[in-house]
Amino acid sequence: MLRRYKAILLFLASLFLLVLLSLFVKQWLLQDTWWLEGYQWIDWMHDIGHFYMNFLSTETGKHFLLGFLFPLLYTSMILTVFNIGFIAFFILFRRWRSINNYVYFSRMREKTEDVLLEYLYGDKDAAMVKLRSLNRRILVKEMVGLRKQIIGSKADQLRSLFYELHLDDFIIRKIKYSRWFNKIMYIDAAQWMLVTRAEDVIEPYQYVTNVYIRNVAQVACISLSPDSAFSFLNVLEYPLPVWHQIILYKSMVLSSVPIPDFYAYLRSDNTTVVLFALNMIRLFSQRGDEEKIIALVSHEDPIVRRNALKVICDLKIYQAMETVKQYFQKETIRNQVNMVHVLSLDKTEETLDFYKTIWIETKPNVRMEILKHIEPALRKKLQDTMPSERGFNETISNIHA
Amino acid sequence: MIDIIFNNLFLAIALLIMLIYLLLGVISLVELLEYKRGHRHADFNAMLSSPLSPGITVIAPAYNESKTIIENIKGLSSIHYNNYEIVVVNDGSRDDTLEKIIKEFSLEKVEEELYSTIPTQPVRGVYKSKNKAYSFLTVVDKKNGGKADALNAGINVSRNPYFVGIDVDSVIVPDALLKLAKPFLSYTTKRVVATGGVIRVANSCKIENGQVMQVNVPDKFWARFQIIEYLRSFLMGRMAWSKLNGLLIVSGALGMFDKEVVVQCGGYNSNTVGEDMELIVRMRRYLYEQGIKHRVVYVPDPLCWTEVPDNLKSLQRQRNRWTRGNMDTLLIHRKLFLNPRYGRLGMLGYPFWFFFEWMAPLLEGLGYIFMIYLIIVSAINLHVFLFLLAFVYLFSVSFSFYAVLFDEFTFHRYHRFEHLRRLFLIPFLEPLIYHPLNVYFAIRGNISFFRGNRQWGSMDRKGFDDKSEPKTT
């Protein structure tokens, strides 16, 4: 809740501080003298403000708003002057620091990489001594980076090194206590280094409101607990956007986790989980209770229906034909196009008869899609049976143009 | 009595404006930091190999682009994405744009089924390459109808659920599609219908093979002013409006759209010069009327580099057109004004644009005239005037500095000390030179609009290659 309104709260807090400060400034300006009186380099600020305070007190009728707000405006003005200087200095300082940091971290990274390679392919003992003295954050980053590029025995060796250096304890502590954007990095490290002890810490993050952490935690749990890899899908209240589905799919392909039976999720109350299950069934060509997929042709969500139709088409589920025909007229145009793709699996006279019955009420672009997806012989028949229909002829001429 | 009301009313309005800008600045900062932190470890490469990544069509309208078209298409072909097509629409060019593309990419006329979902000027032909290496390229040749009409023709040929509208002479960064597509794939409760990216100034930058190789601050002051202006507008303005879900515009130079919604709304409006803004407002209006929860998202990454006017004449034409486009859209969709039915669009976005983009320059112009009058009749209170002038000037300068700071915090594309030295001078000059000129151009735009001017005008583009001759688009 607080995170959502962070900007507004920050703005209000700044205004409040400004008002508070302006009360002090008002008192300061009302004094004829102050403790730095006579120091020209700073006294001019007081003199100008003091002059205006006196001047506006004589003009209260004309400039009552300015008179009332003057201390606030004058405070903002002073702050602004300092601010401009501060920002300019800060930008230059940050630039200088970032250049130095870049050089430092590049050197550190190179050094870490060299030592890691020495450990994997050279003198282990010497490398081990050096590794213990390196920055752990950089070490974790580099080890995870390297782990993503190698497989086999060297990957196992790298993982043992990770434990030997007690980096597992380090990342578990970091997952618990660091800020949310750093947690992401350490959860990712736990996944790649298979730190199973971290699972208990990561598991609750699968259900948090922060989408970035939620996604990385779900992916991590797939690798860390293969037995209950997708259990979060049963209880997930938040939507599972396509982006998360892409990341989950990638981690499934890369890991050796057995692919679960996605048919089990087709009746989930969470529509996005159903979509994910349909996508995975299609991509992994998973066979199962096809009736469950056919039932989704009449789902209330058009995107679920569209995805169900794609699965039917890809898996060639012939039993779905009657249901598809039954719901054809009630569908959106985009889904009707998908239905045409499904019906193109069935190249019989029955389909032709079906098209004849729905032809007049069908939109031109769907008709064109129908013509593209039927056998040339059937197309000819369709043309012959309805030669007088104007829209049909236009469509035909368009497709042959 | 009147002067008392005037004095206090003007001050109240000025303070309110400043507070609103400050609030937008704070919202932008929080959003930028959140975006930066959240995407630090985002695996965009997952999209490159995923069969779940949606198809995207890049539509590039071209009119008399003969000199640069080949390089521009080659630049577009280096985009990092696995499932995209490029549709170049030759909008009735009078030079040899089409011939050059046909020759370079070995194109041949194909029998393409055009659904003609959106009406356009007649299409003379659709071309595809005989060479499989260029299978991603489709060229549509049509009768001239303007940029909006060309984009509509591109939408008609597009085969993907999303499309990106670009200016063919802009430089698109290689990962632009990945960054623009992510919000479409990440939405949870509100459907994302359009995304836009930050546009950066390409003048004086080193461009090779359609990519920015070295970022530079422009040599000419007019272009330098626009760097600060763009930073302020994109990083401090649109980011905040994106968060508030009150965005009314996605830049015509680079914007990605949900094709289904665009087609349902009838595509781009060819009768306005502000077709980019008009489309967004129409889409959002339609979705509000349908009761569909939606969002227009701004991606703060610098995704597109474009050449901006570097002389007064071109700048005036551009600002004139922007003003007319803005007014046109606001008038077409006047029903939105403070209409609670249209949510934040009607209650926040539209009124902001009405007062701050349309009315503010007019009010400011009036203010200048009034000030001159008061000076002439010696009715001005010099002390009050000087104080307020200094206050507004310093506020404006600090706001521009904040824009540079935001860039530094996030993407710091101007990374050399030399760049910063050049940029630091601009905020001090801008309120004195560039801003009053912009007010003047906006007033001229208002006059042109009411005179019925609906022309695009032209801009002298020099191209990114120093050796090439200036061309007019």
CSV table of N, CA and C in Angstrom, one decimal, chain A residues 112-183:
chain,number,residue,atom,x,y,z
A,112,THR,N,38.4,-12.1,-10.7
A,112,THR,CA,37.5,-13.2,-10.2
A,112,THR,C,37.4,-14.2,-11.3
A,113,GLU,N,37.2,-13.8,-12.5
A,113,GLU,CA,37.1,-14.8,-13.6
A,113,GLU,C,38.4,-15.6,-13.8
A,114,ASP,N,39.5,-14.9,-13.7
A,114,ASP,CA,40.8,-15.6,-13.8
A,114,ASP,C,41.0,-16.6,-12.7
A,115,VAL,N,40.6,-16.2,-11.5
A,115,VAL,CA,40.8,-17.2,-10.4
A,115,VAL,C,39.8,-18.3,-10.5
A,116,LEU,N,38.6,-18.1,-11.0
A,116,LEU,CA,37.7,-19.2,-11.1
A,116,LEU,C,38.1,-20.2,-12.2
A,117,LEU,N,38.7,-19.6,-13.3
A,117,LEU,CA,39.2,-20.5,-14.4
A,117,LEU,C,40.4,-21.3,-13.9
A,118,GLU,N,41.2,-20.6,-13.1
A,118,GLU,CA,42.4,-21.3,-12.5
A,118,GLU,C,41.9,-22.4,-11.6
A,119,TYR,N,40.8,-22.2,-10.9
A,119,TYR,CA,40.3,-23.2,-10.0
A,119,TYR,C,39.8,-24.4,-10.8
A,120,LEU,N,39.1,-24.1,-11.9
A,120,LEU,CA,38.4,-25.2,-12.7
A,120,LEU,C,39.4,-25.9,-13.6
A,121,TYR,N,40.4,-25.2,-14.1
A,121,TYR,CA,41.3,-25.8,-15.0
A,121,TYR,C,42.8,-25.8,-14.6
A,122,GLY,N,43.1,-25.3,-13.4
A,122,GLY,CA,44.5,-25.2,-13.1
A,122,GLY,C,44.8,-25.6,-11.6
A,123,ASP,N,45.6,-24.8,-10.9
A,123,ASP,CA,46.0,-25.1,-9.6
A,123,ASP,C,44.8,-24.8,-8.6
A,124,LYS,N,44.1,-25.8,-8.1
A,124,LYS,CA,43.0,-25.6,-7.3
A,124,LYS,C,43.3,-24.9,-5.9
A,125,ASP,N,44.4,-25.4,-5.3
A,125,ASP,CA,44.7,-24.9,-4.0
A,125,ASP,C,45.1,-23.5,-4.0
A,126,ALA,N,45.9,-23.1,-5.0
A,126,ALA,CA,46.3,-21.7,-5.0
A,126,ALA,C,45.1,-20.8,-5.3
A,127,ALA,N,44.2,-21.3,-6.2
A,127,ALA,CA,43.1,-20.5,-6.5
A,127,ALA,C,42.1,-20.4,-5.3
A,128,MET,N,42.1,-21.4,-4.5
A,128,MET,CA,41.2,-21.4,-3.4
A,128,MET,C,41.6,-20.3,-2.4
A,129,VAL,N,42.9,-20.2,-2.2
A,129,VAL,CA,43.4,-19.1,-1.3
A,129,VAL,C,43.0,-17.7,-1.8
A,130,LYS,N,43.1,-17.5,-3.1
A,130,LYS,CA,42.8,-16.2,-3.7
A,130,LYS,C,41.3,-16.0,-3.6
A,131,LEU,N,40.5,-17.1,-3.8
A,131,LEU,CA,39.0,-16.9,-3.9
A,131,LEU,C,38.5,-16.5,-2.5
A,132,ARG,N,39.1,-16.9,-1.5
A,132,ARG,CA,38.6,-16.6,-0.1
A,132,ARG,C,38.7,-15.1,0.2
A,133,SER,N,39.6,-14.4,-0.6
A,133,SER,CA,39.9,-13.0,-0.3
A,133,SER,C,39.0,-12.1,-1.2
A,134,LEU,N,38.3,-12.7,-2.1
A,134,LEU,CA,37.6,-11.8,-3.1
A,134,LEU,C,36.2,-11.3,-2.5
A,135,ASN,N,35.7,-10.3,-3.2
A,135,ASN,CA,34.4,-9.7,-2.8
A,135,ASN,C,33.3,-10.7,-3.1
A,136,ARG,N,32.5,-11.0,-2.1
A,136,ARG,CA,31.6,-12.1,-2.3
A,136,ARG,C,30.4,-11.8,-3.3
A,137,ARG,N,30.0,-10.6,-3.3
A,137,ARG,CA,29.0,-10.2,-4.2
A,137,ARG,C,29.4,-10.4,-5.6
A,138,ILE,N,30.6,-9.9,-5.9
A,138,ILE,CA,31.2,-10.1,-7.3
A,138,ILE,C,31.4,-11.6,-7.6
A,139,LEU,N,31.8,-12.3,-6.6
A,139,LEU,CA,32.1,-13.7,-6.7
A,139,LEU,C,30.8,-14.5,-7.1
A,140,VAL,N,29.7,-14.1,-6.4
A,140,VAL,CA,28.4,-14.8,-6.6
A,140,VAL,C,28.0,-14.5,-8.1
A,141,LYS,N,28.1,-13.2,-8.4
A,141,LYS,CA,27.7,-12.8,-9.8
A,141,LYS,C,28.4,-13.5,-10.9
A,142,GLU,N,29.8,-13.6,-10.7
A,142,GLU,CA,30.6,-14.2,-11.7
A,142,GLU,C,30.4,-15.7,-11.8
A,143,MET,N,30.2,-16.3,-10.6
A,143,MET,CA,30.0,-17.8,-10.6
A,143,MET,C,28.7,-18.1,-11.2
A,144,VAL,N,27.7,-17.3,-11.0
A,144,VAL,CA,26.3,-17.6,-11.6
A,144,VAL,C,26.5,-17.4,-13.1
A,145,GLY,N,27.2,-16.3,-13.5
A,145,GLY,CA,27.4,-16.0,-14.9
A,145,GLY,C,28.1,-17.2,-15.6
A,146,LEU,N,29.1,-17.7,-15.0
A,146,LEU,CA,29.9,-18.8,-15.5
A,146,LEU,C,29.0,-20.1,-15.6
A,147,ARG,N,28.3,-20.3,-14.5
A,147,ARG,CA,27.4,-21.5,-14.4
A,147,ARG,C,26.4,-21.5,-15.5
A,148,LYS,N,25.9,-20.3,-15.9
A,148,LYS,CA,24.9,-20.3,-17.0
A,148,LYS,C,25.5,-20.7,-18.4
A,149,GLN,N,26.9,-20.7,-18.4
A,149,GLN,CA,27.5,-20.9,-19.7
A,149,GLN,C,28.1,-22.4,-19.8
A,150,ILE,N,28.3,-23.0,-18.7
A,150,ILE,CA,28.9,-24.3,-18.7
A,150,ILE,C,28.0,-25.4,-18.2
A,151,ILE,N,28.2,-26.6,-18.7
A,151,ILE,CA,27.4,-27.8,-18.2
A,151,ILE,C,28.4,-28.9,-17.9
A,152,GLY,N,27.9,-30.0,-17.3
A,152,GLY,CA,28.7,-31.2,-17.1
A,152,GLY,C,29.5,-31.1,-15.8
A,153,SER,N,30.6,-31.8,-15.8
A,153,SER,CA,31.4,-31.9,-14.6
A,153,SER,C,31.9,-30.6,-14.0
A,154,LYS,N,32.3,-29.7,-15.0
A,154,LYS,CA,32.8,-28.4,-14.5
A,154,LYS,C,31.7,-27.6,-13.8
A,155,ALA,N,30.5,-27.8,-14.3
A,155,ALA,CA,29.4,-27.1,-13.6
A,155,ALA,C,29.2,-27.6,-12.2
A,156,ASP,N,29.3,-28.9,-12.0
A,156,ASP,CA,29.2,-29.5,-10.7
A,156,ASP,C,30.4,-29.1,-9.8
A,157,GLN,N,31.5,-28.9,-10.4
A,157,GLN,CA,32.7,-28.5,-9.7
A,157,GLN,C,32.5,-27.0,-9.2
A,158,LEU,N,31.9,-26.2,-10.0
A,158,LEU,CA,31.7,-24.8,-9.7
A,158,LEU,C,30.6,-24.8,-8.5
A,159,ARG,N,29.7,-25.7,-8.6
A,159,ARG,CA,28.6,-25.7,-7.6
A,159,ARG,C,29.3,-26.1,-6.2
A,160,SER,N,30.2,-27.1,-6.3
A,160,SER,CA,30.8,-27.5,-5.0
A,160,SER,C,31.6,-26.4,-4.4
A,161,LEU,N,32.3,-25.7,-5.3
A,161,LEU,CA,33.1,-24.5,-4.9
A,161,LEU,C,32.2,-23.5,-4.2
A,162,PHE,N,31.1,-23.3,-4.7
A,162,PHE,CA,30.1,-22.3,-4.2
A,162,PHE,C,29.8,-22.7,-2.7
A,163,TYR,N,29.6,-24.0,-2.5
A,163,TYR,CA,29.3,-24.4,-1.1
A,163,TYR,C,30.6,-24.3,-0.2
A,164,GLU,N,31.7,-24.7,-0.8
A,164,GLU,CA,32.9,-24.7,-0.1
A,164,GLU,C,33.3,-23.3,0.4
A,165,LEU,N,32.9,-22.3,-0.4
A,165,LEU,CA,33.2,-20.9,0.0
A,165,LEU,C,32.1,-20.3,1.0
A,166,HIS,N,31.1,-21.2,1.3
A,166,HIS,CA,30.0,-20.8,2.2
A,166,HIS,C,29.1,-19.7,1.5
A,167,LEU,N,29.1,-19.7,0.2
A,167,LEU,CA,28.3,-18.6,-0.4
A,167,LEU,C,26.8,-18.9,-0.3
A,168,ASP,N,26.5,-20.2,0.0
A,168,ASP,CA,25.1,-20.6,0.1
A,168,ASP,C,24.5,-19.8,1.4
A,169,ASP,N,25.3,-19.8,2.4
A,169,ASP,CA,24.9,-19.1,3.6
A,169,ASP,C,24.7,-17.6,3.3
A,170,PHE,N,25.7,-17.1,2.6
A,170,PHE,CA,25.7,-15.7,2.2
A,170,PHE,C,24.5,-15.3,1.4
A,171,ILE,N,24.1,-16.1,0.4
A,171,ILE,CA,22.9,-15.7,-0.4
A,171,ILE,C,21.6,-15.9,0.4
A,172,ILE,N,21.6,-16.9,1.3
A,172,ILE,CA,20.3,-17.1,2.0
A,172,ILE,C,20.1,-15.9,2.9
A,173,ARG,N,21.2,-15.4,3.5
A,173,ARG,CA,21.1,-14.2,4.4
A,173,ARG,C,20.7,-13.0,3.5
A,174,LYS,N,21.3,-12.9,2.3
A,174,LYS,CA,20.9,-11.8,1.5
A,174,LYS,C,19.5,-11.8,1.0
A,175,ILE,N,19.0,-13.1,0.7
A,175,ILE,CA,17.6,-13.2,0.3
A,175,ILE,C,16.7,-12.7,1.4
A,176,LYS,N,17.1,-13.0,2.6
A,176,LYS,CA,16.2,-12.6,3.7
A,176,LYS,C,16.2,-11.1,4.0
A,177,TYR,N,17.4,-10.5,3.9
A,177,TYR,CA,17.5,-9.2,4.5
A,177,TYR,C,17.8,-8.1,3.5
A,178,SER,N,18.2,-8.4,2.2
A,178,SER,CA,18.5,-7.3,1.3
A,178,SER,C,17.3,-6.7,0.7
A,179,ARG,N,17.4,-5.6,0.0
A,179,ARG,CA,16.3,-4.9,-0.6
A,179,ARG,C,15.8,-5.7,-1.8
A,180,TRP,N,14.5,-5.4,-2.2
A,180,TRP,CA,13.8,-6.3,-3.1
A,180,TRP,C,14.5,-6.5,-4.4
A,181,PHE,N,15.2,-5.5,-4.9
A,181,PHE,CA,15.8,-5.6,-6.2
A,181,PHE,C,17.1,-6.4,-6.1
A,182,ASN,N,17.7,-6.5,-4.9
A,182,ASN,CA,18.9,-7.3,-4.7
A,182,ASN,C,18.5,-8.8,-4.5
A,183,LYS,N,17.3,-8.9,-3.8
A,183,LYS,CA,16.8,-10.3,-3.6
A,183,LYS,C,16.7,-11.1,-4.9
